[in-house]
Structure formats: C-alpha cells, structure tokens
XYZ file of C-alpha atoms in Angstrom:
434
model
C 55.695 23.178 -7.667
C 52.647 22.433 -9.700
C 52.087 19.069 -11.443
C 52.896 20.348 -14.891
C 56.175 21.840 -13.801
C 57.012 18.425 -11.958
C 56.144 16.482 -15.157
C 58.203 18.935 -17.377
C 61.284 18.855 -14.989
C 61.181 14.840 -15.037
C 61.016 15.239 -19.066
C 64.043 17.566 -19.094
C 66.088 14.920 -16.965
C 65.191 12.191 -19.341
C 67.590 13.704 -21.817
C 70.462 12.317 -19.798
C 69.579 8.639 -21.097
C 70.328 5.376 -19.545
C 73.248 5.167 -17.261
C 73.380 1.788 -15.306
C 74.809 2.078 -11.756
C 73.398 2.675 -8.231
C 75.824 5.374 -6.845
C 73.792 8.348 -8.054
C 70.551 7.041 -6.709
C 72.011 5.957 -3.409
C 73.236 9.494 -2.998
C 69.890 11.065 -3.891
C 68.056 8.585 -1.540
C 70.464 9.268 1.239
C 69.774 12.944 1.077
C 66.083 12.097 1.277
C 66.528 10.121 4.538
C 66.613 6.791 2.698
C 62.808 6.319 2.513
C 63.304 2.787 0.882
C 64.537 1.643 4.347
C 61.025 2.223 5.735
C 59.356 -0.088 3.169
C 58.983 -3.927 2.810
C 59.586 -5.075 -0.810
C 58.720 -7.941 -3.172
C 61.250 -7.531 -5.847
C 60.494 -8.900 -9.479
C 62.835 -9.029 -12.325
C 62.545 -10.961 -15.649
C 62.172 -10.436 -19.409
C 58.687 -11.397 -20.079
C 55.474 -11.770 -17.642
C 57.146 -9.237 -15.041
C 54.318 -6.848 -15.277
C 51.591 -9.605 -15.276
C 53.143 -11.172 -12.385
C 53.786 -7.999 -10.328
C 50.176 -7.004 -10.802
C 48.802 -10.419 -9.654
C 51.021 -10.240 -6.494
C 49.695 -6.824 -5.800
C 46.031 -7.600 -6.310
C 46.185 -10.780 -4.153
C 47.754 -8.678 -1.408
C 45.158 -5.904 -1.814
C 42.391 -8.547 -1.544
C 44.019 -9.783 1.725
C 43.520 -6.361 3.180
C 47.031 -4.734 2.851
C 48.031 -1.297 1.610
C 50.067 -2.264 -1.493
C 52.468 -0.075 -3.402
C 53.385 -0.843 -6.911
C 56.273 0.487 -9.124
C 56.383 -0.483 -12.682
C 57.732 0.645 -16.085
C 57.190 1.627 -18.771
C 53.791 3.218 -18.856
C 51.329 3.206 -21.772
C 49.059 6.077 -21.335
C 50.324 8.299 -18.447
C 53.612 8.243 -16.639
C 51.667 8.222 -13.383
C 50.680 4.615 -14.065
C 54.235 3.672 -13.009
C 53.452 4.485 -9.364
C 50.257 3.105 -7.646
C 48.767 2.272 -4.362
C 46.037 -0.271 -4.162
C 45.618 0.093 -7.918
C 45.238 3.822 -8.085
C 47.818 5.934 -9.823
C 49.745 8.547 -7.818
C 47.727 11.807 -7.618
C 49.037 14.878 -9.587
C 49.403 16.690 -6.291
C 51.372 14.096 -4.594
C 53.591 13.650 -7.646
C 54.247 17.554 -7.434
C 55.032 17.529 -3.814
C 57.439 14.524 -4.055
C 59.137 16.171 -7.204
C 59.683 19.268 -5.439
C 61.524 17.576 -2.552
C 63.719 15.764 -5.008
C 64.473 18.838 -7.125
C 65.830 20.655 -4.199
C 68.166 17.703 -3.467
C 69.270 17.420 -7.117
C 70.110 20.959 -7.134
C 72.317 20.557 -4.016
C 74.013 17.734 -5.799
C 74.629 19.828 -8.788
C 76.100 22.614 -6.625
C 78.573 20.094 -5.068
C 79.414 18.967 -8.521
C 78.091 15.515 -8.091
C 76.907 13.281 -10.914
C 73.217 13.743 -11.356
C 70.668 10.963 -11.465
C 68.781 9.934 -14.553
C 65.100 10.089 -15.078
C 64.394 6.594 -14.038
C 66.457 7.091 -10.903
C 64.522 10.241 -10.027
C 61.183 8.493 -10.563
C 62.396 5.472 -8.469
C 63.257 7.769 -5.631
C 60.043 9.573 -5.831
C 58.167 6.153 -5.826
C 60.150 5.212 -2.536
C 59.444 8.521 -0.784
C 55.637 8.446 -1.849
C 55.322 4.679 -0.619
C 56.945 5.708 2.604
C 54.772 8.692 3.192
C 51.655 6.709 2.489
C 52.753 4.028 4.888
C 52.489 1.069 2.441
C 52.455 -2.387 4.104
C 54.276 -4.077 1.183
C 55.559 -2.656 -2.190
C 55.643 -4.824 -5.362
C 58.816 -3.456 -7.070
C 59.418 -4.134 -10.668
C 62.805 -3.808 -12.083
C 63.412 -1.800 -15.222
C 65.323 -3.702 -17.963
C 68.010 -5.308 -15.814
C 68.648 -6.341 -12.215
C 72.131 -6.081 -10.874
C 72.736 -2.431 -11.830
C 68.965 -1.448 -11.983
C 67.889 1.518 -9.930
C 65.445 -0.699 -8.047
C 68.358 -2.806 -6.718
C 69.311 -0.223 -4.130
C 66.929 -1.804 -1.742
C 68.127 -4.275 0.761
C 66.986 -7.937 0.978
C 63.384 -8.035 0.042
C 60.649 -10.304 1.759
C 60.562 -12.286 -1.618
C 62.462 -11.983 -4.818
C 60.756 -13.235 -8.101
C 62.375 -14.013 -11.263
C 60.063 -14.354 -14.197
C 60.843 -15.746 -17.659
C 64.267 -14.754 -19.046
C 64.908 -14.287 -22.775
C 66.737 -12.186 -25.165
C 66.236 -8.376 -24.939
C 68.111 -5.147 -24.151
C 71.240 -6.988 -25.343
C 73.156 -3.813 -25.781
C 72.948 -3.208 -22.049
C 72.536 -6.721 -20.562
C 74.852 -8.840 -22.970
C 74.311 -10.788 -26.158
C 74.158 -14.314 -24.558
C 71.285 -15.598 -22.653
C 73.508 -16.572 -19.546
C 74.725 -12.951 -19.495
C 71.244 -11.736 -19.220
C 70.378 -14.354 -16.619
C 73.316 -13.115 -14.565
C 72.190 -9.606 -14.786
C 68.538 -10.440 -13.716
C 69.896 -12.566 -10.997
C 71.784 -9.670 -9.564
C 68.799 -8.970 -7.348
C 69.128 -12.039 -5.449
C 70.397 -11.145 -1.852
C 69.339 -14.152 0.062
C 66.069 -14.828 1.573
C 63.317 -16.549 -0.415
C 63.425 -16.635 -4.159
C 60.794 -17.639 -6.597
C 61.462 -18.744 -10.206
C 59.168 -19.042 -13.123
C 58.262 -22.699 -13.762
C 59.172 -23.032 -17.476
C 62.782 -21.399 -17.316
C 65.357 -22.489 -19.862
C 67.908 -24.966 -18.544
C 70.862 -22.595 -18.923
C 69.074 -19.571 -17.258
C 67.811 -21.750 -14.367
C 71.322 -22.931 -13.697
C 72.471 -19.425 -13.237
C 69.595 -18.557 -10.746
C 70.210 -21.648 -8.783
C 73.984 -20.857 -8.579
C 73.181 -17.274 -7.390
C 70.910 -18.617 -4.748
C 73.547 -21.015 -3.490
C 76.199 -18.155 -3.359
C 73.715 -15.869 -1.367
C 72.300 -18.540 0.761
C 68.852 -18.128 -0.660
C 66.063 -20.646 -0.696
C 64.761 -21.284 -4.164
C 61.100 -22.168 -4.836
C 59.551 -23.094 -8.173
C 55.903 -23.952 -8.844
C 55.458 -27.799 -9.542
C 53.684 -28.255 -12.901
C 52.552 -31.765 -11.561
C 50.048 -29.974 -9.583
C 48.702 -28.058 -12.533
C 45.477 -28.993 -14.601
C 43.821 -26.991 -17.552
C 41.652 -27.605 -20.509
C 43.656 -27.762 -23.755
C 40.377 -27.172 -25.762
C 40.068 -23.614 -24.294
C 42.058 -21.254 -26.471
C 41.826 -18.652 -23.900
C 43.038 -20.960 -21.051
C 40.528 -19.104 -18.878
C 40.257 -21.801 -16.134
C 43.005 -23.881 -14.488
C 43.435 -25.920 -11.184
C 46.598 -25.628 -9.237
C 47.129 -27.559 -5.896
C 43.523 -28.250 -5.725
C 42.521 -24.614 -6.138
C 40.315 -23.523 -9.110
C 41.408 -20.232 -10.702
C 39.780 -18.164 -13.429
C 42.092 -15.619 -14.969
C 41.302 -12.582 -17.135
C 44.433 -12.508 -19.237
C 44.603 -14.488 -22.386
C 47.057 -17.402 -23.112
C 48.644 -20.453 -21.602
C 51.744 -18.455 -20.527
C 49.648 -16.366 -18.230
C 48.983 -19.652 -16.313
C 52.636 -19.776 -15.573
C 52.810 -16.265 -14.538
C 49.998 -16.849 -12.135
C 51.802 -19.828 -10.597
C 54.697 -17.678 -10.053
C 52.614 -15.205 -8.251
C 50.897 -17.939 -6.188
C 54.287 -19.233 -5.158
C 55.471 -15.789 -4.121
C 52.377 -15.571 -1.780
C 53.157 -18.852 -0.154
C 56.580 -17.488 0.557
C 54.773 -14.619 2.370
C 52.632 -16.877 4.240
C 55.901 -18.471 5.574
C 56.789 -15.193 6.843
C 53.507 -14.927 8.772
C 51.262 -12.873 6.452
C 47.609 -13.799 6.609
C 46.473 -14.288 3.024
C 43.542 -16.420 2.314
C 43.059 -18.774 -0.741
C 40.026 -16.559 -1.625
C 42.327 -13.597 -1.787
C 44.729 -15.375 -4.091
C 42.056 -16.526 -6.411
C 40.380 -13.065 -6.520
C 43.761 -11.343 -7.165
C 44.475 -13.460 -10.079
C 41.008 -13.202 -11.634
C 41.087 -9.331 -11.349
C 44.357 -8.939 -13.127
C 44.018 -7.457 -16.634
C 46.576 -5.111 -17.910
C 46.185 -2.734 -20.736
C 48.429 -3.456 -23.711
C 49.256 -7.017 -22.525
C 47.178 -9.328 -24.801
C 44.297 -7.016 -24.139
C 40.886 -7.638 -25.612
C 39.741 -4.300 -27.113
C 36.657 -5.793 -28.700
C 35.154 -9.089 -29.424
C 33.217 -8.747 -32.699
C 35.625 -8.577 -34.473
C 38.122 -9.723 -31.990
C 40.764 -7.047 -31.508
C 43.846 -7.970 -29.552
C 46.446 -5.460 -28.372
C 49.882 -6.802 -27.209
C 52.823 -4.751 -26.370
C 55.276 -7.775 -26.423
C 58.530 -6.652 -28.196
C 60.941 -9.562 -28.113
C 61.030 -13.167 -29.506
C 59.570 -14.680 -26.306
C 56.654 -12.395 -26.387
C 55.994 -12.977 -29.935
C 55.985 -16.831 -29.294
C 53.497 -16.338 -26.515
C 51.257 -14.377 -28.987
C 51.818 -17.094 -31.617
C 50.321 -19.731 -29.469
C 47.139 -17.646 -29.316
C 47.101 -17.083 -33.046
C 47.537 -20.674 -33.723
C 44.510 -21.621 -31.670
C 42.440 -18.942 -33.590
C 43.713 -20.280 -36.870
C 42.586 -23.802 -35.886
C 39.127 -22.234 -35.571
C 39.384 -21.058 -39.160
C 39.573 -17.418 -38.143
C 40.911 -14.910 -40.662
C 43.811 -13.015 -38.906
C 45.057 -9.552 -39.706
C 48.173 -8.060 -38.076
C 49.142 -4.492 -37.553
C 52.802 -4.453 -36.422
C 55.313 -1.813 -35.515
C 58.897 -2.312 -33.830
C 61.909 -0.652 -32.694
C 64.949 -1.091 -34.798
C 67.042 -2.352 -32.067
C 64.669 -5.413 -31.402
C 64.925 -8.870 -32.854
C 62.063 -8.106 -35.195
C 63.185 -10.887 -37.611
C 62.476 -13.672 -35.082
C 59.138 -11.860 -34.122
C 58.036 -11.823 -37.780
C 58.960 -15.496 -38.200
C 56.566 -16.401 -35.304
C 53.641 -14.064 -36.188
C 53.540 -13.082 -39.922
C 52.834 -16.702 -41.111
C 49.270 -16.471 -39.571
C 48.418 -13.184 -41.370
C 45.846 -12.765 -44.082
C 47.319 -9.331 -44.333
C 50.076 -7.630 -42.455
C 50.243 -3.896 -42.171
C 53.656 -2.555 -41.147
C 53.526 0.838 -39.263
C 56.062 3.214 -37.424
C 55.936 3.591 -33.676
C 56.228 6.801 -31.671
C 59.836 6.732 -30.844
C 63.109 7.998 -32.582
C 64.134 4.230 -32.338
C 61.292 3.184 -34.625
C 62.068 0.843 -37.507
C 60.824 2.205 -40.863
C 57.664 0.515 -41.989
C 59.034 -0.156 -45.429
C 62.030 -2.011 -43.774
C 59.713 -4.034 -41.640
C 57.431 -4.802 -44.583
C 60.192 -5.940 -46.706
C 61.336 -8.426 -44.067
C 57.541 -9.618 -43.416
C 57.344 -10.542 -47.099
C 59.564 -13.614 -46.259
C 56.644 -15.106 -44.099
C 53.375 -13.397 -45.407
C 51.817 -13.315 -48.718
C 50.207 -9.968 -48.402
C 52.259 -7.142 -46.747
C 51.431 -3.391 -46.649
C 53.702 -0.432 -45.577
C 51.696 2.266 -43.879
C 52.648 5.837 -43.024
C 50.871 5.889 -39.719
C 48.872 3.428 -37.418
C 45.701 5.327 -38.231
C 46.342 4.462 -41.971
C 46.679 0.980 -41.162
C 43.559 0.754 -38.996
C 41.504 2.450 -41.726
C 42.764 -0.095 -44.510
C 42.341 -3.243 -42.109
C 38.861 -2.423 -40.871
C 37.662 -2.133 -44.584
C 38.948 -5.633 -44.951
C 37.548 -7.301 -41.911
C 34.224 -8.679 -40.846
C 32.983 -9.536 -37.380
C 34.190 -13.080 -37.500
C 37.808 -11.856 -38.085
C 40.696 -11.257 -35.837
C 42.954 -8.153 -35.562
C 46.168 -8.604 -33.723
C 47.989 -5.278 -33.033
C 51.611 -6.045 -31.806
C 55.326 -5.460 -31.640
C 55.985 -2.510 -29.221
C 54.562 -1.027 -26.095
C 54.953 2.441 -27.895
C 52.698 1.163 -30.615
C 50.129 -0.180 -28.053
C 50.007 3.296 -26.181
C 49.536 5.177 -29.297
C 47.049 3.140 -31.226
C 44.787 1.907 -28.184
C 42.721 5.268 -28.145
C 42.328 4.923 -31.962
C 40.961 1.659 -31.708
C 38.722 2.307 -28.731
C 37.086 5.201 -30.821
C 36.327 2.711 -33.605
C 34.734 0.423 -31.055
C 32.733 3.139 -29.425
C 31.506 4.256 -32.845
C 29.984 0.792 -33.278
C 30.986 -1.997 -35.666
C 28.542 -1.751 -38.708
C 30.045 -4.321 -41.148
C 28.506 -7.854 -41.136
C-alpha cells in the first residue's frame, strides 16, 4: 500500500461519522495484538487547553531524553500532524505500512459481519501500533471530544491522568449541562495519579473529585499561592512558579495555567521515578508554540490566529484583546464558525473590541453562513461585513490596516487551517503600508 492509497482509505472510512463506544476499537486492537498494552501513557482530556498542555508535557519529556509519542486531534494542515514522535510527524511510508496492517484486519472484521471501526478509531489504532513499533518510552495521549466513550479510553490505567479546563462544547454528544460534560471527561479516570487544571469551575471540580474518590485516585492541583507574574505584560511571557522562572512562547494568561498543569503532571512522573530536571521542564514549556492556537503570524501589523471555537476559548482571546485595547490599538476581526457552536456567546466576548468585523464561511459542510454570523455580530459591533470567502475578507481588512493595528482571526480550527497559508503569503510578500 502506498501513502496516497492509505490516506484515501482513511478518507473513505470517515463517511461513517462519529459513533461513541469502545467495542469496535477493542476488537480491532485485539486482532493487532493489543499494541497499546506495550505503551505507557499520559492521558489528557478537557475542553480547552488540552492541546497546549499535551505538547508542553511532551516537550518537557523530550528535553529530559525520552522517546515521546504524541497523539492529538484535530489537525490543521496535514492529518499526519496527529501522530508524532519527538515532535516529528509520522512519515508517509510508516503511515502506509501501518494502514496496510489495519486494512487487512478490517477486511476480516467485515467478512465476519462485525461492526466496523470509525475513522478516528482506525487512526487511534494506527497510532498505538506505530508507537509500539518505534518503542516510545511514553505516549502523551490526547482524547478526542469526550472521555468515557472516547476511542483513546481503551487504554488501561495511565501513568498520569490530566484534566484541563472543562466548558461547554460538543453538547450534542456530551450533554447540555456542564456537569454532564464533566462526567464524560472524568470517564478517563481509572485510579492512579490525576492532575486537575487549577481554575476549574466549582461544579466540574466536584465531579472530578468524586470520580477520583470512587476510583481510588490521588488528585493533584497546582497551587496558585506559588505563582507570580507581571500583570503589566499583556503577553504574560514570564512567570515564576515554586521558585522556578519560566518563559513561555504562547500568548495569554490562560497559558500560564496550562503550563502549571503540565508542571504538576511532571511532578507526578517524578514520583514514579522518572528523572526529569527543572531545566527540562523550563525548556519544554519555553519551546511549546502551536500553530493556530493564539499564534503570532506577524508583528507589524500584529496578526493573531486562534482556532478557539467555544465560549471559554473566546473569553481567553477576549483577555488578550482587552489588553491590546488598553494600548489604544485598533482591532480588526475575521471570524468564521460552525453552526452547531455557541457563536452568540463567542461574539459577545469578541465583537465589541472590533473596529471592523468580517464574517466568513469555513471549509466545512457545518459552516454557519457568513450572512447569519454578520447579522448576529451587529448586536455587538458597529461595523460588520459579510464576505464570501476568507480571501475576500483578508483583502478588505488589509486595505484598512496599518502597521500599528491588530488583526485577530478566530472562531474555528477549520478557518485557522484554511486561512493560515493565505496570511503567510501576505506576510512573505512584505507589508508595504505605513
């Protein structure tokens, strides 16, 4: 099997959609010899900050000298991003080899009239098999949208379980109420050591604590009494925690709390006997910068790209816009969302800061029409424009901006993946306007 064949095979499977449950994947993994049983995991669930925290932990471990697998979703540019070892995407040849093995097993399942796995389950099985073949020391395993019935939850008790910030998202699968969502996320807790994001809402924290008690898990939560940072720095670039000074690459105060969560997870590994120096922790946090997650594409003008797609993500972006507004910056926003997201709450957080807001479609059949987004945005912003494409929006906004202004592109990871190369082309061409 060639790489293109493997990729097209996965794309065909994706038509089966989302089907929560573990039975199909367990059957597939059994036929593959249960490769996940040969791996050691740090399992990470949550609504926001999950990707940042996962990458911080992985980068710390890599700096400590370990061979570190990482499994994440969704991707922004290439689906091979989802499966990494020591920061490098799975090679096309390895992807093809692993998919060929899985395809043979699925054909046998089909012949036996068994229910077939979904695309996410196939990709998860492929990741487990790849990590086993490459003899990873530790795998940082990020859940998909849930926890209890998420495909990644087929693993046994991990070395450390991490729960990041929990908020409202994917309600059609996880439940409308915050407590229901927390119960689904907490479904990955199987005992052992559990680390909880420090600014959890009271009702969700209660759910996590109860789940830990039921499973005999020891819960750790970073202590904010040990934290110091400069409020005057809108980037919140430097902070001190437990007498260690950190510099982070990712913007925003909320990334400090993600870093503390990663730090606490590493302390749990130290309790298990893993040799991880303070220098490795500092380097791992400093090196973590993710594309499409409050990413700085350019500085003059300041162009920020963020794939946050729920109210909590919008509130995190709002904190940055508020700091920039206090510096008398003019702010322009390009925004596109999926129609099943809580875009009203997102607009309420972001649109009031906009000198001009440009509503765009995103590259998904679930996109909200830009006309609908623009109409809702008029409740919060004085100047709103509906655009037929992200390129049209970019052309319009760049004619308005000067090098002292700010452009925030936000609302969806789909939009982030689509618009990022367009913005990069503009930056590479050089900014002429003064």
